Amino acid sequence: LEPANAKYETRIFGPDRVKVQGVLVGLMRSY
């Protein structure tokens, strides 16, 4: 998984981690 934001390091996330991250991104975009 390579984040579009270069400030984040490229890491390999487990399915659960990706799911949580997706939810957080969704919440951030809501504001």
CSV table of C-alpha atoms in Angstrom, one decimal:
chain,number,residue,atom,x,y,z
A,1,LEU,CA,0.0,0.0,0.0
A,2,GLU,CA,1.6,3.2,-1.1
A,3,PRO,CA,0.0,6.4,0.4
A,4,ALA,CA,-0.5,9.3,-1.9
A,5,ASN,CA,0.9,11.6,0.8
A,6,ALA,CA,4.7,11.4,0.6
A,7,LYS,CA,5.0,12.3,4.3
A,8,TYR,CA,3.9,8.8,5.2
A,9,GLU,CA,6.3,5.9,4.8
A,10,THR,CA,5.3,3.1,2.4
A,11,ARG,CA,4.3,0.2,4.6
A,12,ILE,CA,2.5,-3.1,4.4
A,13,PHE,CA,-0.7,-3.0,6.3
A,14,GLY,CA,-2.9,-5.9,7.3
A,15,PRO,CA,-6.6,-6.0,6.1
A,16,ASP,CA,-7.8,-4.8,9.4
A,17,ARG,CA,-5.4,-1.9,9.5
A,18,VAL,CA,-6.4,-0.8,6.0
A,19,LYS,CA,-10.0,-1.0,6.9
A,20,VAL,CA,-9.5,1.3,10.0
A,21,GLN,CA,-7.4,3.7,8.0
A,22,GLY,CA,-10.1,3.9,5.3
A,23,VAL,CA,-12.6,4.8,8.0
A,24,LEU,CA,-10.3,7.5,9.4
A,25,VAL,CA,-9.8,9.0,5.9
A,26,GLY,CA,-13.5,9.0,5.4
A,27,LEU,CA,-14.1,10.9,8.6
A,28,MET,CA,-11.3,13.4,7.8
A,29,ARG,CA,-12.8,14.2,4.4
A,30,SER,CA,-16.2,14.8,6.1
A,31,TYR,CA,-14.8,17.9,7.9
